[in-house]
Amino acid sequence: MKLRVEHITRYHYDAPVKYALQQLKLTPKDRPGQQHIVDWAIDIEGGAQQLHYTDHHGNGVDLIAIDGGVTELTIRCHGTVELETWDGVIGAHRGAMPLWTFLRPTPLTRVGRQVRALTAQLGRDHANDIERAHALSALIIQRLAYRIGVTNAETTAEQALGSEGGVCQDHAHIFIAAMRHLGHPARYVSGYLMMNDRTQQDATHAWAEAHFDHIGWIGFDVSNGHSPDQRYIRVATGLDYRDAAPVRGMRYGAAQENLVVQLQVQQ
C-alpha cells in the first residue's frame, strides 16, 4: 500500500527573528521489506537548509537556519511511502546504538512510584513476554484516557500517570518506562498514521517499540490499542520524544511564536 503525505508546519512570529536554528526529523526511514520511500521532499520558506546527516539512531536530520528579520517560517514535507505488511514486527536490532542503551532511563521515562505500581498490577498470569506487553498497553490506556491539553512535551511518564488524561506521547513514554523496568529494551517512535475515517489528520503520531529475544523489535500503539500496520509510517526513533521530535529548535530574541500544523495522510 502506498501512502501520500502532505505535512505543513508554519511558525508565525510576532516580531522579526534575529537568528534561529531548527532541527527537523521529518524524513521517513527506509527499511527493506517494511517501508520504502518512493519520493520525499522538504521545502523551506523563511530559512535555508544548512546540513543533512544521519544521527546515531539512524534518523535523517536536517538543520535549518532562519533568515534574520523574518516573521514566518514554513516547513513543507511531501512525498509517497510504500508500506509492506509487517504487523508491527520490526525484527532484529540494527544501527550504531547497542541494544542495552534502550534500557537506560531518560528524564522523560524515569521510573518512579507510579510506574512501579502500574507494572505490579500486571501480575504473572501471562503466556509470554509479548502477551504481557499487550496487557501493559491495555492497562495504560485504561488508566490514562486520551485527552488533549492536559500534558505537554515536557511531561514525564510519572507525571502523566498522575494526570487526568494524556496523548500518544504520554502513552508511549509510560510504556517505554514500564518495559525497561521489566527488563526489555524499549524506544520511542514518531511518525504518521492514516486514520481510516479522514484525510486531514490532527497531528503526527507517536508509539513505542519493545525488544524481545528471538523476534526483535515489536511496535505497540498504546493510544489505539494495537500494533502498527500498513497505515503507519515510521519516521524517527530514539530513547524518548526528545530524540525523535519532528521539529526542535532555538532562537535569539524576544519574539513569541504561533504554530499552525496541517497534515494530510491518504492512499
PDB file of C-alpha atoms in Angstrom:
ATOM      1  CA  MET A   1       0.000   0.000   0.000  1.00  0.00           C
ATOM      2  CA  LYS A   2       1.228   3.495  -0.818  1.00  0.00           C
ATOM      3  CA  LEU A   3       0.524   6.460   1.451  1.00  0.00           C
ATOM      4  CA  ARG A   4       0.774  10.043   0.330  1.00  0.00           C
ATOM      5  CA  VAL A   5       1.784  12.632   2.970  1.00  0.00           C
ATOM      6  CA  GLU A   6       1.418  16.415   2.886  1.00  0.00           C
ATOM      7  CA  HIS A   7       2.714  17.952   6.146  1.00  0.00           C
ATOM      8  CA  ILE A   8       2.998  21.711   6.613  1.00  0.00           C
ATOM      9  CA  THR A   9       4.408  23.298   9.776  1.00  0.00           C
ATOM     10  CA  ARG A  10       4.108  27.088   9.870  1.00  0.00           C
ATOM     11  CA  TYR A  11       5.621  29.333  12.562  1.00  0.00           C
ATOM     12  CA  HIS A  12       4.335  32.906  12.852  1.00  0.00           C
ATOM     13  CA  TYR A  13       6.477  35.271  14.961  1.00  0.00           C
ATOM     14  CA  ASP A  14       5.101  38.477  16.455  1.00  0.00           C
ATOM     15  CA  ALA A  15       8.392  40.282  15.764  1.00  0.00           C
ATOM     16  CA  PRO A  16      11.299  39.785  13.359  1.00  0.00           C
ATOM     17  CA  VAL A  17      13.582  36.953  14.438  1.00  0.00           C
ATOM     18  CA  LYS A  18      17.296  37.755  14.689  1.00  0.00           C
ATOM     19  CA  TYR A  19      18.507  34.171  14.302  1.00  0.00           C
ATOM     20  CA  ALA A  20      17.096  30.706  14.797  1.00  0.00           C
ATOM     21  CA  LEU A  21      18.043  27.132  14.102  1.00  0.00           C
ATOM     22  CA  GLN A  22      15.578  24.287  13.667  1.00  0.00           C
ATOM     23  CA  GLN A  23      16.341  20.578  13.722  1.00  0.00           C
ATOM     24  CA  LEU A  24      13.999  18.515  11.560  1.00  0.00           C
ATOM     25  CA  LYS A  25      13.470  14.761  11.811  1.00  0.00           C
ATOM     26  CA  LEU A  26      10.847  14.530   9.113  1.00  0.00           C
ATOM     27  CA  THR A  27      12.267  12.066   6.612  1.00  0.00           C
ATOM     28  CA  PRO A  28      10.726   8.575   6.869  1.00  0.00           C
ATOM     29  CA  LYS A  29      13.018   5.632   7.488  1.00  0.00           C
ATOM     30  CA  ASP A  30      13.633   3.320   4.555  1.00  0.00           C
ATOM     31  CA  ARG A  31      13.707  -0.315   5.701  1.00  0.00           C
ATOM     32  CA  PRO A  32      13.641  -3.156   3.136  1.00  0.00           C
ATOM     33  CA  GLY A  33      10.563  -5.356   3.431  1.00  0.00           C
ATOM     34  CA  GLN A  34       8.675  -2.821   5.561  1.00  0.00           C
ATOM     35  CA  GLN A  35       8.626   0.672   4.125  1.00  0.00           C
ATOM     36  CA  HIS A  36      10.194   2.271   1.091  1.00  0.00           C
ATOM     37  CA  ILE A  37      10.392   5.960   0.219  1.00  0.00           C
ATOM     38  CA  VAL A  38       9.051   6.374  -3.311  1.00  0.00           C
ATOM     39  CA  ASP A  39       9.627  10.130  -3.257  1.00  0.00           C
ATOM     40  CA  TRP A  40      10.109  12.670  -0.475  1.00  0.00           C
ATOM     41  CA  ALA A  41      10.994  16.346  -0.273  1.00  0.00           C
ATOM     42  CA  ILE A  42      11.242  19.070   2.357  1.00  0.00           C
ATOM     43  CA  ASP A  43      10.643  22.643   1.162  1.00  0.00           C
ATOM     44  CA  ILE A  44      11.585  25.619   3.338  1.00  0.00           C
ATOM     45  CA  GLU A  45      10.335  29.215   3.179  1.00  0.00           C
ATOM     46  CA  GLY A  46      11.905  31.791   5.502  1.00  0.00           C
ATOM     47  CA  GLY A  47      15.050  29.747   6.071  1.00  0.00           C
ATOM     48  CA  ALA A  48      17.610  27.539   4.388  1.00  0.00           C
ATOM     49  CA  GLN A  49      18.945  24.036   4.875  1.00  0.00           C
ATOM     50  CA  GLN A  50      22.441  24.116   6.361  1.00  0.00           C
ATOM     51  CA  LEU A  51      23.160  20.427   6.777  1.00  0.00           C
ATOM     52  CA  HIS A  52      21.684  16.953   6.333  1.00  0.00           C
ATOM     53  CA  TYR A  53      23.016  13.939   8.194  1.00  0.00           C
ATOM     54  CA  THR A  54      22.012  10.611   9.745  1.00  0.00           C
ATOM     55  CA  ASP A  55      22.132  10.546  13.544  1.00  0.00           C
ATOM     56  CA  HIS A  56      23.084   7.722  15.920  1.00  0.00           C
ATOM     57  CA  HIS A  57      19.519   6.337  15.816  1.00  0.00           C
ATOM     58  CA  GLY A  58      19.527   6.188  12.021  1.00  0.00           C
ATOM     59  CA  ASN A  59      17.236   9.207  11.733  1.00  0.00           C
ATOM     60  CA  GLY A  60      17.556  11.589   8.808  1.00  0.00           C
ATOM     61  CA  VAL A  61      18.213  15.056  10.260  1.00  0.00           C
ATOM     62  CA  ASP A  62      18.023  18.453   8.527  1.00  0.00           C
ATOM     63  CA  LEU A  63      19.345  21.620  10.181  1.00  0.00           C
ATOM     64  CA  ILE A  64      17.518  24.770   9.074  1.00  0.00           C
ATOM     65  CA  ALA A  65      18.795  28.298   9.746  1.00  0.00           C
ATOM     66  CA  ILE A  66      16.161  31.027   9.781  1.00  0.00           C
ATOM     67  CA  ASP A  67      16.910  34.175   7.849  1.00  0.00           C
ATOM     68  CA  GLY A  68      17.382  37.257  10.054  1.00  0.00           C
ATOM     69  CA  GLY A  69      14.357  39.534  10.092  1.00  0.00           C
ATOM     70  CA  VAL A  70      11.716  37.025   9.033  1.00  0.00           C
ATOM     71  CA  THR A  71       8.356  36.761  10.777  1.00  0.00           C
ATOM     72  CA  GLU A  72       7.279  33.441   9.304  1.00  0.00           C
ATOM     73  CA  LEU A  73       8.892  30.045   8.724  1.00  0.00           C
ATOM     74  CA  THR A  74       7.149  27.361   6.669  1.00  0.00           C
ATOM     75  CA  ILE A  75       8.310  23.748   6.513  1.00  0.00           C
ATOM     76  CA  ARG A  76       6.529  21.620   3.917  1.00  0.00           C
ATOM     77  CA  CYS A  77       7.165  17.875   3.743  1.00  0.00           C
ATOM     78  CA  HIS A  78       5.545  15.890   0.998  1.00  0.00           C
ATOM     79  CA  GLY A  79       6.006  12.543  -0.617  1.00  0.00           C
ATOM     80  CA  THR A  80       4.929   8.947  -1.047  1.00  0.00           C
ATOM     81  CA  VAL A  81       5.905   5.934   1.059  1.00  0.00           C
ATOM     82  CA  GLU A  82       5.199   2.322   0.135  1.00  0.00           C
ATOM     83  CA  LEU A  83       4.286   0.087   3.094  1.00  0.00           C
ATOM     84  CA  GLU A  84       4.560  -3.709   3.270  1.00  0.00           C
ATOM     85  CA  THR A  85       2.577  -5.989   5.575  1.00  0.00           C
ATOM     86  CA  TRP A  86       4.654  -6.358   8.721  1.00  0.00           C
ATOM     87  CA  ASP A  87       2.052  -6.382  11.512  1.00  0.00           C
ATOM     88  CA  GLY A  88       4.155  -4.383  13.922  1.00  0.00           C
ATOM     89  CA  VAL A  89       7.188  -6.694  13.888  1.00  0.00           C
ATOM     90  CA  ILE A  90      10.295  -4.659  13.055  1.00  0.00           C
ATOM     91  CA  GLY A  91      12.663  -7.566  13.684  1.00  0.00           C
ATOM     92  CA  ALA A  92      16.348  -7.725  14.522  1.00  0.00           C
ATOM     93  CA  HIS A  93      18.106  -4.782  16.099  1.00  0.00           C
ATOM     94  CA  ARG A  94      20.209  -2.687  13.725  1.00  0.00           C
ATOM     95  CA  GLY A  95      22.195   0.501  13.887  1.00  0.00           C
ATOM     96  CA  ALA A  96      25.042   2.052  15.818  1.00  0.00           C
ATOM     97  CA  MET A  97      23.348   2.114  19.223  1.00  0.00           C
ATOM     98  CA  PRO A  98      23.922  -1.059  21.279  1.00  0.00           C
ATOM     99  CA  LEU A  99      20.749  -2.777  22.426  1.00  0.00           C
ATOM    100  CA  TRP A 100      21.498  -2.238  26.110  1.00  0.00           C
ATOM    101  CA  THR A 101      21.262   1.528  25.531  1.00  0.00           C
ATOM    102  CA  PHE A 102      17.494   1.177  25.222  1.00  0.00           C
ATOM    103  CA  LEU A 103      17.292   0.001  28.837  1.00  0.00           C
ATOM    104  CA  ARG A 104      18.661   3.344  30.004  1.00  0.00           C
ATOM    105  CA  PRO A 105      16.180   5.717  31.700  1.00  0.00           C
ATOM    106  CA  THR A 106      15.855   9.294  30.486  1.00  0.00           C
ATOM    107  CA  PRO A 107      14.346  12.278  32.331  1.00  0.00           C
ATOM    108  CA  LEU A 108      11.055  11.682  30.468  1.00  0.00           C
ATOM    109  CA  THR A 109      10.968   7.927  31.115  1.00  0.00           C
ATOM    110  CA  ARG A 110      12.464   7.639  34.591  1.00  0.00           C
ATOM    111  CA  VAL A 111      10.714   5.024  36.727  1.00  0.00           C
ATOM    112  CA  GLY A 112       9.148   6.123  39.988  1.00  0.00           C
ATOM    113  CA  ARG A 113       6.358   5.093  42.303  1.00  0.00           C
ATOM    114  CA  GLN A 114       3.622   5.444  39.668  1.00  0.00           C
ATOM    115  CA  VAL A 115       5.285   3.248  37.023  1.00  0.00           C
ATOM    116  CA  ARG A 116       6.288   0.621  39.575  1.00  0.00           C
ATOM    117  CA  ALA A 117       2.703   0.455  40.846  1.00  0.00           C
ATOM    118  CA  LEU A 118       1.414   0.124  37.278  1.00  0.00           C
ATOM    119  CA  THR A 119       3.672  -2.805  36.433  1.00  0.00           C
ATOM    120  CA  ALA A 120       2.757  -4.500  39.723  1.00  0.00           C
ATOM    121  CA  GLN A 121      -0.877  -4.589  38.526  1.00  0.00           C
ATOM    122  CA  LEU A 122       0.116  -6.769  35.569  1.00  0.00           C
ATOM    123  CA  GLY A 123       0.546  -9.837  37.730  1.00  0.00           C
ATOM    124  CA  ARG A 124       2.179 -13.038  36.437  1.00  0.00           C
ATOM    125  CA  ASP A 125      -0.662 -14.718  34.548  1.00  0.00           C
ATOM    126  CA  HIS A 126       0.703 -14.257  31.020  1.00  0.00           C
ATOM    127  CA  ALA A 127       1.724 -16.908  28.493  1.00  0.00           C
ATOM    128  CA  ASN A 128       4.833 -14.993  27.431  1.00  0.00           C
ATOM    129  CA  ASP A 129       6.523 -11.601  27.496  1.00  0.00           C
ATOM    130  CA  ILE A 130       4.749 -10.356  24.350  1.00  0.00           C
ATOM    131  CA  GLU A 131       1.345 -11.131  25.828  1.00  0.00           C
ATOM    132  CA  ARG A 132       2.394  -9.271  28.970  1.00  0.00           C
ATOM    133  CA  ALA A 133       3.418  -6.260  26.863  1.00  0.00           C
ATOM    134  CA  HIS A 134      -0.011  -6.164  25.196  1.00  0.00           C
ATOM    135  CA  ALA A 135      -1.598  -6.380  28.666  1.00  0.00           C
ATOM    136  CA  LEU A 136       0.547  -3.435  29.740  1.00  0.00           C
ATOM    137  CA  SER A 137      -0.576  -1.434  26.702  1.00  0.00           C
ATOM    138  CA  ALA A 138      -4.236  -2.099  27.550  1.00  0.00           C
ATOM    139  CA  LEU A 139      -3.658  -1.202  31.192  1.00  0.00           C
ATOM    140  CA  ILE A 140      -2.073   2.143  30.271  1.00  0.00           C
ATOM    141  CA  ILE A 141      -4.983   3.321  28.096  1.00  0.00           C
ATOM    142  CA  GLN A 142      -7.397   2.131  30.768  1.00  0.00           C
ATOM    143  CA  ARG A 143      -5.502   4.157  33.353  1.00  0.00           C
ATOM    144  CA  LEU A 144      -4.833   7.293  31.246  1.00  0.00           C
ATOM    145  CA  ALA A 145      -7.568   8.273  28.786  1.00  0.00           C
ATOM    146  CA  TYR A 146      -6.642  10.082  25.582  1.00  0.00           C
ATOM    147  CA  ARG A 147      -7.218  13.764  26.270  1.00  0.00           C
ATOM    148  CA  ILE A 148      -5.614  16.761  24.571  1.00  0.00           C
ATOM    149  CA  GLY A 149      -4.442  19.783  26.542  1.00  0.00           C
ATOM    150  CA  VAL A 150      -3.683  18.159  29.884  1.00  0.00           C
ATOM    151  CA  THR A 151       0.009  17.383  29.333  1.00  0.00           C
ATOM    152  CA  ASN A 152       2.787  18.917  27.244  1.00  0.00           C
ATOM    153  CA  ALA A 153       6.066  17.986  25.559  1.00  0.00           C
ATOM    154  CA  GLU A 154       7.945  18.122  28.878  1.00  0.00           C
ATOM    155  CA  THR A 155       5.553  15.873  30.830  1.00  0.00           C
ATOM    156  CA  THR A 156       7.302  12.792  32.198  1.00  0.00           C
ATOM    157  CA  ALA A 157       5.874   9.283  32.366  1.00  0.00           C
ATOM    158  CA  GLU A 158       5.467   9.643  36.132  1.00  0.00           C
ATOM    159  CA  GLN A 159       3.685  12.988  35.816  1.00  0.00           C
ATOM    160  CA  ALA A 160       1.395  11.682  33.073  1.00  0.00           C
ATOM    161  CA  LEU A 161       0.245   8.793  35.271  1.00  0.00           C
ATOM    162  CA  GLY A 162      -0.781  11.349  37.857  1.00  0.00           C
ATOM    163  CA  SER A 163      -2.762  13.392  35.317  1.00  0.00           C
ATOM    164  CA  GLU A 164      -6.376  13.262  34.216  1.00  0.00           C
ATOM    165  CA  GLY A 165      -5.507  12.428  30.636  1.00  0.00           C
ATOM    166  CA  GLY A 166      -2.735  12.365  28.098  1.00  0.00           C
ATOM    167  CA  VAL A 167      -1.859  11.947  24.444  1.00  0.00           C
ATOM    168  CA  CYS A 168       0.099   9.451  22.367  1.00  0.00           C
ATOM    169  CA  GLN A 169       3.425  10.857  23.544  1.00  0.00           C
ATOM    170  CA  ASP A 170       2.485  10.206  27.185  1.00  0.00           C
ATOM    171  CA  HIS A 171       1.219   6.697  26.448  1.00  0.00           C
ATOM    172  CA  ALA A 172       4.475   5.880  24.657  1.00  0.00           C
ATOM    173  CA  HIS A 173       6.629   7.243  27.497  1.00  0.00           C
ATOM    174  CA  ILE A 174       4.742   5.257  30.137  1.00  0.00           C
ATOM    175  CA  PHE A 175       5.007   2.070  28.062  1.00  0.00           C
ATOM    176  CA  ILE A 176       8.730   2.612  27.489  1.00  0.00           C
ATOM    177  CA  ALA A 177       9.423   3.282  31.174  1.00  0.00           C
ATOM    178  CA  ALA A 178       7.438   0.207  32.244  1.00  0.00           C
ATOM    179  CA  MET A 179       9.021  -2.128  29.676  1.00  0.00           C
ATOM    180  CA  ARG A 180      12.524  -1.024  30.660  1.00  0.00           C
ATOM    181  CA  HIS A 181      11.573  -1.586  34.293  1.00  0.00           C
ATOM    182  CA  LEU A 182      10.530  -5.133  33.295  1.00  0.00           C
ATOM    183  CA  GLY A 183      13.906  -5.704  31.639  1.00  0.00           C
ATOM    184  CA  HIS A 184      13.074  -5.120  27.960  1.00  0.00           C
ATOM    185  CA  PRO A 185      14.821  -2.552  25.739  1.00  0.00           C
ATOM    186  CA  ALA A 186      12.228  -0.032  24.539  1.00  0.00           C
ATOM    187  CA  ARG A 187      12.228   3.034  22.303  1.00  0.00           C
ATOM    188  CA  TYR A 188      10.061   5.923  21.120  1.00  0.00           C
ATOM    189  CA  VAL A 189       8.775   6.238  17.546  1.00  0.00           C
ATOM    190  CA  SER A 190       7.407   9.336  15.847  1.00  0.00           C
ATOM    191  CA  GLY A 191       5.634   9.066  12.527  1.00  0.00           C
ATOM    192  CA  TYR A 192       2.446   9.311  10.537  1.00  0.00           C
ATOM    193  CA  LEU A 193      -0.804   7.388  10.920  1.00  0.00           C
ATOM    194  CA  MET A 194      -3.566   7.333   8.334  1.00  0.00           C
ATOM    195  CA  MET A 195      -6.862   7.303  10.203  1.00  0.00           C
ATOM    196  CA  ASN A 196      -9.463   5.423   8.162  1.00  0.00           C
ATOM    197  CA  ASP A 197     -12.254   7.962   8.584  1.00  0.00           C
ATOM    198  CA  ARG A 198     -10.415  11.110   7.482  1.00  0.00           C
ATOM    199  CA  THR A 199      -7.783  12.549   5.146  1.00  0.00           C
ATOM    200  CA  GLN A 200      -6.934  15.580   7.286  1.00  0.00           C
ATOM    201  CA  GLN A 201      -5.087  14.258  10.349  1.00  0.00           C
ATOM    202  CA  ASP A 202      -4.977  16.117  13.656  1.00  0.00           C
ATOM    203  CA  ALA A 203      -1.223  15.741  14.178  1.00  0.00           C
ATOM    204  CA  THR A 204       1.741  13.468  13.743  1.00  0.00           C
ATOM    205  CA  HIS A 205       1.590  10.319  15.830  1.00  0.00           C
ATOM    206  CA  ALA A 206       3.814   8.547  18.368  1.00  0.00           C
ATOM    207  CA  TRP A 207       4.046   4.991  19.577  1.00  0.00           C
ATOM    208  CA  ALA A 208       6.601   2.677  21.198  1.00  0.00           C
ATOM    209  CA  GLU A 209       8.632  -0.391  20.312  1.00  0.00           C
ATOM    210  CA  ALA A 210       9.964  -3.058  22.675  1.00  0.00           C
ATOM    211  CA  HIS A 211      12.597  -5.697  22.033  1.00  0.00           C
ATOM    212  CA  PHE A 212      12.091  -9.397  22.729  1.00  0.00           C
ATOM    213  CA  ASP A 213      14.578 -12.249  22.441  1.00  0.00           C
ATOM    214  CA  HIS A 214      14.273 -14.392  19.281  1.00  0.00           C
ATOM    215  CA  ILE A 215      11.914 -11.962  17.468  1.00  0.00           C
ATOM    216  CA  GLY A 216      13.421  -8.496  17.884  1.00  0.00           C
ATOM    217  CA  TRP A 217      11.552  -5.178  17.937  1.00  0.00           C
ATOM    218  CA  ILE A 218       7.729  -5.077  18.037  1.00  0.00           C
ATOM    219  CA  GLY A 219       5.605  -1.924  17.846  1.00  0.00           C
ATOM    220  CA  PHE A 220       2.816  -1.013  20.287  1.00  0.00           C
ATOM    221  CA  ASP A 221       0.413   1.851  19.649  1.00  0.00           C
ATOM    222  CA  VAL A 222      -0.951   2.254  23.158  1.00  0.00           C
ATOM    223  CA  SER A 223      -3.330   5.091  22.238  1.00  0.00           C
ATOM    224  CA  ASN A 224      -5.143   2.951  19.656  1.00  0.00           C
ATOM    225  CA  GLY A 225      -4.759  -0.421  21.354  1.00  0.00           C
ATOM    226  CA  HIS A 226      -2.966  -2.412  18.668  1.00  0.00           C
ATOM    227  CA  SER A 227       0.352  -2.916  16.915  1.00  0.00           C
ATOM    228  CA  PRO A 228       1.192  -0.699  13.919  1.00  0.00           C
ATOM    229  CA  ASP A 229       0.166  -1.937  10.467  1.00  0.00           C
ATOM    230  CA  GLN A 230       0.364  -0.625   6.903  1.00  0.00           C
ATOM    231  CA  ARG A 231      -1.268   2.654   7.905  1.00  0.00           C
ATOM    232  CA  TYR A 232       1.797   3.653   9.946  1.00  0.00           C
ATOM    233  CA  ILE A 233       4.913   5.374   8.598  1.00  0.00           C
ATOM    234  CA  ARG A 234       7.977   5.207  10.882  1.00  0.00           C
ATOM    235  CA  VAL A 235       9.905   8.476  10.690  1.00  0.00           C
ATOM    236  CA  ALA A 236      12.243   8.791  13.694  1.00  0.00           C
ATOM    237  CA  THR A 237      13.186   6.697  16.733  1.00  0.00           C
ATOM    238  CA  GLY A 238      15.022   7.385  19.973  1.00  0.00           C
ATOM    239  CA  LEU A 239      15.149   6.866  23.702  1.00  0.00           C
ATOM    240  CA  ASP A 240      12.232   9.272  24.151  1.00  0.00           C
ATOM    241  CA  TYR A 241      10.401  12.193  22.496  1.00  0.00           C
ATOM    242  CA  ARG A 242      13.429  14.463  22.643  1.00  0.00           C
ATOM    243  CA  ASP A 243      15.419  12.058  20.449  1.00  0.00           C
ATOM    244  CA  ALA A 244      12.663  11.691  17.852  1.00  0.00           C
ATOM    245  CA  ALA A 245      10.805  15.023  17.898  1.00  0.00           C
ATOM    246  CA  PRO A 246       9.750  16.074  14.364  1.00  0.00           C
ATOM    247  CA  VAL A 247      10.851  19.693  14.910  1.00  0.00           C
ATOM    248  CA  ARG A 248      13.021  21.135  17.673  1.00  0.00           C
ATOM    249  CA  GLY A 249      14.978  24.351  17.756  1.00  0.00           C
ATOM    250  CA  MET A 250      16.213  27.514  19.360  1.00  0.00           C
ATOM    251  CA  ARG A 251      16.091  31.211  18.524  1.00  0.00           C
ATOM    252  CA  TYR A 252      17.519  34.523  19.665  1.00  0.00           C
ATOM    253  CA  GLY A 253      15.282  37.460  20.505  1.00  0.00           C
ATOM    254  CA  ALA A 254      12.062  38.125  22.373  1.00  0.00           C
ATOM    255  CA  ALA A 255       9.660  37.231  19.544  1.00  0.00           C
ATOM    256  CA  GLN A 256       6.787  34.954  20.511  1.00  0.00           C
ATOM    257  CA  GLU A 257       5.657  32.251  18.119  1.00  0.00           C
ATOM    258  CA  ASN A 258       2.346  30.804  16.975  1.00  0.00           C
ATOM    259  CA  LEU A 259       2.432  27.329  15.470  1.00  0.00           C
ATOM    260  CA  VAL A 260      -0.010  26.019  12.857  1.00  0.00           C
ATOM    261  CA  VAL A 261       0.189  22.441  11.536  1.00  0.00           C
ATOM    262  CA  GLN A 262      -1.652  20.968   8.559  1.00  0.00           C
ATOM    263  CA  LEU A 263      -1.336  17.270   7.852  1.00  0.00           C
ATOM    264  CA  GLN A 264      -2.867  15.018   5.252  1.00  0.00           C
ATOM    265  CA  VAL A 265      -2.171  11.279   5.046  1.00  0.00           C
ATOM    266  CA  GLN A 266      -4.029   9.316   2.406  1.00  0.00           C
ATOM    267  CA  GLN A 267      -3.751   6.492  -0.105  1.00  0.00           C
TER     268      GLN A 267
END
